Coordinates of C-alpha atoms in Angstrom, one line a residue:
M1 CA 0.7 -34.6 -7.3
L2 CA 2.9 -32.0 -9.0
G3 CA 0.2 -31.5 -11.7
G4 CA -2.4 -30.8 -9.0
V5 CA -0.2 -28.3 -7.3
G6 CA 0.5 -26.6 -10.6
Q7 CA -3.2 -26.4 -11.4
L8 CA -3.9 -24.9 -7.9
V9 CA -1.1 -22.3 -8.4
G10 CA -2.5 -21.5 -11.8
R11 CA -6.0 -21.1 -10.4
L12 CA -4.7 -18.8 -7.6
R13 CA -2.8 -16.7 -10.1
R14 CA -5.9 -16.3 -12.2
S15 CA -8.0 -15.3 -9.3
R16 CA -8.7 -11.7 -8.5
V17 CA -6.4 -11.7 -5.5
G18 CA -3.6 -13.3 -7.6
R19 CA -4.0 -10.8 -10.4
A20 CA -4.0 -8.0 -8.0
L21 CA -0.8 -9.2 -6.4
E22 CA 0.8 -9.6 -9.9
R23 CA -0.3 -6.1 -10.8
Y24 CA 1.2 -4.8 -7.5
Q25 CA 4.5 -6.5 -8.3
E26 CA 4.6 -5.3 -11.9
A27 CA 4.1 -1.8 -10.7
H28 CA 7.0 -2.3 -8.1
G29 CA 4.6 -1.6 -5.3
N30 CA 7.1 -2.3 -2.5
L31 CA 9.5 0.2 -4.0
I32 CA 6.7 2.8 -4.4
A33 CA 5.6 2.2 -0.8
G34 CA 9.2 2.8 0.4
G35 CA 9.3 6.0 -1.5
I36 CA 6.0 7.2 0.0
A37 CA 7.2 6.3 3.5
Y38 CA 10.5 8.1 2.9
T39 CA 8.7 11.2 1.6
G40 CA 6.2 11.0 4.5
L41 CA 9.1 11.0 7.0
F42 CA 10.1 14.5 5.7
S43 CA 6.6 15.7 5.1
V44 CA 4.6 14.4 8.0
F45 CA 5.6 17.2 10.4
A46 CA 4.8 19.9 7.9
A47 CA 1.4 18.3 7.3
L48 CA 0.8 18.0 11.1
A49 CA 1.8 21.7 11.6
I50 CA -0.7 22.9 9.1
G51 CA -3.4 20.3 9.9
V52 CA -3.2 20.7 13.7
S53 CA -3.2 24.5 13.5
A54 CA -6.3 24.4 11.3
L55 CA -8.0 21.9 13.5
M56 CA -7.2 23.6 16.8
A57 CA -8.5 26.9 15.3
F58 CA -11.7 25.2 14.4
V59 CA -12.3 23.3 17.7
G60 CA -11.3 26.3 19.8
S61 CA -11.9 25.7 23.5
H62 CA -13.8 22.5 23.2
D63 CA -11.5 20.3 25.3
S64 CA -13.3 17.0 24.6
V65 CA -13.0 17.5 20.8
R66 CA -9.4 18.7 21.3
R67 CA -8.5 15.5 23.2
S68 CA -10.3 13.4 20.6
V69 CA -8.3 15.1 17.8
V70 CA -5.0 14.3 19.5
T71 CA -6.1 10.7 20.1
T72 CA -7.2 10.4 16.5
I73 CA -3.8 11.8 15.3
D74 CA -2.0 9.4 17.6
S75 CA -4.0 6.5 16.1
L76 CA -3.0 7.6 12.6
L77 CA 0.6 8.3 13.4
P78 CA 1.5 6.3 16.6
G79 CA 4.0 7.9 18.9
V80 CA 4.4 11.2 17.1
V81 CA 2.1 13.5 19.1
D82 CA 2.4 13.5 22.9
T83 CA -0.8 12.3 24.4
G84 CA 0.4 12.4 28.0
S85 CA 2.6 9.3 27.8
G86 CA 5.4 10.6 25.7
G87 CA 5.8 11.5 22.0
L88 CA 8.1 13.3 19.6
V89 CA 6.2 16.6 19.7
T90 CA 3.3 18.3 21.6
V91 CA 0.2 19.8 20.1
D92 CA 1.4 23.3 21.3
Q93 CA 4.7 22.9 19.4
L94 CA 2.7 22.1 16.2
V95 CA 0.4 25.0 16.3
L96 CA 1.7 27.8 14.0
D97 CA 1.8 31.5 15.1
S98 CA -1.5 33.1 14.2
A99 CA 0.2 36.5 13.6
L100 CA 0.0 37.5 10.0
T101 CA 3.5 38.5 8.8
V102 CA 5.5 38.0 5.7
G103 CA 7.6 35.4 7.5
S104 CA 4.5 33.5 8.7
V105 CA 3.0 33.5 5.3
L106 CA 6.2 32.2 3.7
A107 CA 6.5 29.6 6.4
V108 CA 3.0 28.3 5.8
A109 CA 3.6 28.3 2.1
A110 CA 6.8 26.2 2.5
L111 CA 5.1 23.8 4.9
M112 CA 2.1 23.5 2.6
F113 CA 4.4 22.6 -0.4
S114 CA 6.3 20.1 1.7
A115 CA 3.0 18.5 3.0
M116 CA 1.6 18.2 -0.5
S117 CA 4.7 16.3 -1.7
L118 CA 3.5 13.4 0.4
M119 CA 0.1 13.5 -1.4
G120 CA 1.9 13.8 -4.7
A121 CA 3.8 10.6 -4.0
I122 CA 0.6 8.8 -3.0
R123 CA -1.2 10.0 -6.1
T124 CA 1.7 9.0 -8.3
G125 CA 1.8 5.5 -6.8
L126 CA -1.9 5.1 -7.3
R127 CA -1.7 6.1 -10.9
A128 CA 1.1 3.6 -11.4
V129 CA -0.9 0.7 -9.9
F130 CA -3.9 1.6 -12.2
T131 CA -1.3 1.9 -15.0
L132 CA -2.4 5.4 -15.9
T133 CA 0.0 7.5 -18.0
D134 CA 1.2 10.9 -16.9
Q135 CA -0.9 12.9 -19.3
S136 CA 0.9 16.2 -18.5
T137 CA -2.0 17.8 -16.8
G138 CA 0.2 20.8 -15.8
L139 CA 1.9 21.8 -12.7
V140 CA -1.0 23.9 -11.4
R141 CA -3.6 21.2 -11.8
T142 CA -1.3 18.6 -10.3
Q143 CA -0.6 20.7 -7.2
L144 CA -4.3 21.4 -7.0
M145 CA -5.1 17.7 -6.9
N146 CA -2.4 17.2 -4.3
L147 CA -4.0 20.0 -2.2
V148 CA -7.5 18.4 -2.6
G149 CA -6.1 15.1 -1.4
F150 CA -4.4 16.8 1.6
V151 CA -7.6 18.6 2.5
I152 CA -9.5 15.3 2.3
I153 CA -7.1 13.8 4.9
V154 CA -7.3 16.8 7.3
V155 CA -11.1 16.9 7.1
G156 CA -11.2 13.2 7.6
V157 CA -9.2 13.5 10.8
L158 CA -11.5 16.3 12.1
V159 CA -14.7 14.4 11.2
T160 CA -13.3 11.2 12.9
A161 CA -12.5 13.2 16.0
V162 CA -16.0 14.9 16.2
A163 CA -17.7 11.6 15.4
S164 CA -15.7 9.9 18.2
V165 CA -16.8 12.4 20.8
L166 CA -20.5 12.2 19.7
T167 CA -20.4 8.4 19.6
R168 CA -18.9 8.1 23.1
L169 CA -21.5 10.6 24.4
L170 CA -24.4 8.9 22.8
S171 CA -23.2 5.4 23.8
G172 CA -22.8 6.5 27.4
E173 CA -26.3 8.0 27.5
A174 CA -27.7 4.9 25.8
G175 CA -25.9 2.6 28.3
Q176 CA -27.3 4.6 31.3
A177 CA -30.8 4.5 29.8
L178 CA -30.7 0.7 29.3
G179 CA -29.1 0.2 32.7
L180 CA -25.9 -1.4 31.3
S181 CA -22.8 -1.7 33.4
G182 CA -19.9 0.7 32.9
A183 CA -17.6 -2.0 31.4
L184 CA -20.3 -3.1 28.9
T185 CA -21.0 0.5 28.0
S186 CA -17.3 1.3 27.5
T187 CA -16.9 -1.8 25.3
G188 CA -19.9 -0.8 23.2
S189 CA -18.6 2.7 22.9
R190 CA -15.2 1.4 21.7
V191 CA -16.8 -0.8 19.1
A192 CA -19.0 2.1 17.9
V193 CA -16.0 4.4 17.5
L194 CA -14.1 1.7 15.5
V195 CA -17.1 1.3 13.2
V196 CA -17.3 5.1 12.7
S197 CA -13.6 5.2 12.0
F198 CA -13.9 2.4 9.5
V199 CA -16.7 4.2 7.6
I200 CA -14.7 7.4 7.5
D201 CA -11.5 5.6 6.4
S202 CA -13.4 3.9 3.6
G203 CA -14.6 7.3 2.4
I204 CA -11.1 8.8 2.5
L205 CA -9.7 5.9 0.5
A206 CA -12.4 6.1 -2.1
L207 CA -11.8 9.9 -2.5
L208 CA -8.1 9.5 -2.8
V209 CA -8.5 7.0 -5.5
R210 CA -10.8 9.4 -7.4
V211 CA -8.4 12.3 -6.9
S212 CA -5.6 10.2 -8.4
G213 CA -7.6 10.1 -11.7
A214 CA -8.6 6.4 -11.5
R215 CA -12.2 5.5 -12.3
P216 CA -12.8 1.9 -11.1
P217 CA -16.4 0.6 -11.2
R218 CA -18.4 1.9 -8.2
R219 CA -18.9 -1.5 -6.7
D220 CA -15.2 -2.3 -6.7
L221 CA -14.4 1.2 -5.4
L222 CA -16.7 0.7 -2.4
W223 CA -15.6 -2.9 -1.7
G224 CA -11.9 -2.1 -2.1
S225 CA -12.1 1.0 0.1
A226 CA -13.8 -1.1 2.8
L227 CA -11.1 -3.8 2.7
G228 CA -8.4 -1.2 2.8
A229 CA -10.1 0.6 5.7
L230 CA -10.3 -2.7 7.6
A231 CA -6.6 -3.3 7.1
L232 CA -5.6 0.2 8.1
G233 CA -7.7 -0.1 11.2
V234 CA -5.7 -3.2 12.2
L235 CA -2.5 -1.5 11.5
R236 CA -3.4 1.5 13.7
E237 CA -4.2 -0.8 16.6
L238 CA -1.0 -2.7 16.2
G239 CA 1.1 0.5 15.8
T240 CA -0.4 2.0 18.9
D241 CA 0.4 -1.1 20.9
V242 CA 4.0 -1.3 19.7
V243 CA 4.7 2.4 20.5
G244 CA 3.0 2.0 23.9
S245 CA 5.2 -1.0 24.8
S246 CA 8.4 0.8 23.6
A247 CA 7.6 4.0 25.4
S248 CA 8.2 2.4 28.7
N249 CA 11.9 2.3 28.0
P250 CA 13.2 6.0 28.1
L251 CA 16.3 5.1 26.0
L252 CA 14.2 3.7 23.2
A253 CA 11.1 5.9 23.3
S254 CA 12.1 8.6 20.7
F255 CA 14.0 6.1 18.4
A256 CA 11.1 3.6 18.5
A257 CA 8.6 6.4 17.6
V258 CA 10.6 7.3 14.5
A259 CA 11.1 3.7 13.5
V260 CA 7.5 2.8 14.0
L261 CA 6.4 5.9 12.1
L262 CA 8.6 4.9 9.1
L263 CA 7.4 1.3 9.3
W264 CA 3.7 2.3 9.7
L265 CA 3.9 4.7 6.7
N266 CA 5.5 1.9 4.6
L267 CA 2.8 -0.7 5.6
A268 CA 0.0 1.8 5.2
A269 CA 1.3 2.7 1.7
R270 CA 1.4 -1.0 0.8
V271 CA -2.2 -1.4 2.0
V272 CA -3.4 1.6 -0.1
L273 CA -1.5 0.3 -3.2
L274 CA -2.7 -3.3 -2.8
T275 CA -6.3 -2.0 -2.3
A276 CA -5.9 0.0 -5.6
A277 CA -4.5 -3.1 -7.3
W278 CA -7.6 -5.1 -6.2
M279 CA -9.9 -2.3 -7.5
A280 CA -8.0 -2.2 -10.8
E281 CA -8.6 -5.9 -11.4
A282 CA -12.3 -5.6 -11.7
D283 CA -12.1 -7.6 -14.9
E284 CA -9.6 -8.4 -17.7
A285 CA -10.4 -5.1 -19.5
P286 CA -9.2 -1.7 -18.3
A287 CA -11.7 0.2 -16.3
E288 CA -13.6 2.9 -18.1
G289 CA -11.6 6.1 -18.2
S290 CA -8.4 4.3 -17.5
H291 CA -5.6 4.2 -20.0
R292 CA -3.6 1.0 -19.6
V293 CA 0.0 1.1 -20.5
P294 CA 2.8 -1.5 -20.3
P295 CA 4.1 -2.0 -16.7
D296 CA 7.6 -0.9 -17.6
E297 CA 6.4 2.4 -18.9
A298 CA 4.1 3.0 -15.9
S299 CA 7.0 2.1 -13.6
A300 CA 9.4 4.5 -15.3
Q301 CA 6.9 7.3 -15.0
T302 CA 6.3 6.4 -11.3
T303 CA 10.0 6.4 -10.6
K304 CA 10.2 10.0 -12.0
G305 CA 7.2 11.1 -9.9
I306 CA 8.5 9.6 -6.7
R307 CA 11.9 11.2 -7.3
R308 CA 10.2 14.6 -7.8
A309 CA 8.2 14.1 -4.6
L310 CA 11.3 13.0 -2.7
G311 CA 13.1 16.1 -3.9
A312 CA 10.3 18.3 -2.6
G313 CA 10.2 16.6 0.7
E314 CA 13.9 16.8 1.3
G315 CA 14.0 20.4 0.3
H316 CA 11.8 21.4 3.3

């Protein structure tokens, strides 16, 4: 009996999922996820201020796209942006002054540096899971990679918003052409939007992994990104429901939004890191272009990177 259980446990540990979990634990994934969430709590509003200002300037007076952008942000960060039922900040409060002055330029620069600290923490965490050494690429190159990652996320939000509007529009027209009921058309539109969001999330995850410097096999990169996007989609739905139920109590609304934001960032970071661990376990040998190092060395480097990111986030 005990021998059979031991064999089963050994088989599970040797499986790809088991090896991915072991890699995640060796890299101290939970600790890294906590650092990313903590950094995100200080950086998210700076990132929102820059991202929302850029998005609103791009969409202009297109109300449908504007509403979709707000809805998309709310799904990514439940309870932060006011969608009409309460939130920590409104869209108007996030939009930066368009007047070009020395003060506005310095403010944007400070916000950009703070926003990129979150991307820096994510990138450092991904490199730790892939056990990539810090090869001293230089401050400029590192910040450039963080900027690229930040731009990828902002563009992903905009593409998701525009795709959601187009999907709902096309679904409505298709439903009318086929003579479908309003309820059925609405359900079909919702499913189509979820599918589009899933595809875009998969692309974002794949790009973030590449920006981190990891080079897993293409097949594992695609499958891992798909699994991660599926898990993030479930988290978004659950997070929105939790905030919606908490918002009905005016005494808990603001506190619940902050608590859910911190929890959601932590869980999302764990999903991303677990996805990376699954990608990294494509086989027993290191992926091409990856420099495997002992877990203790990678963890030490990760701790230094997270501390640097935390310092940047708290400083702004």
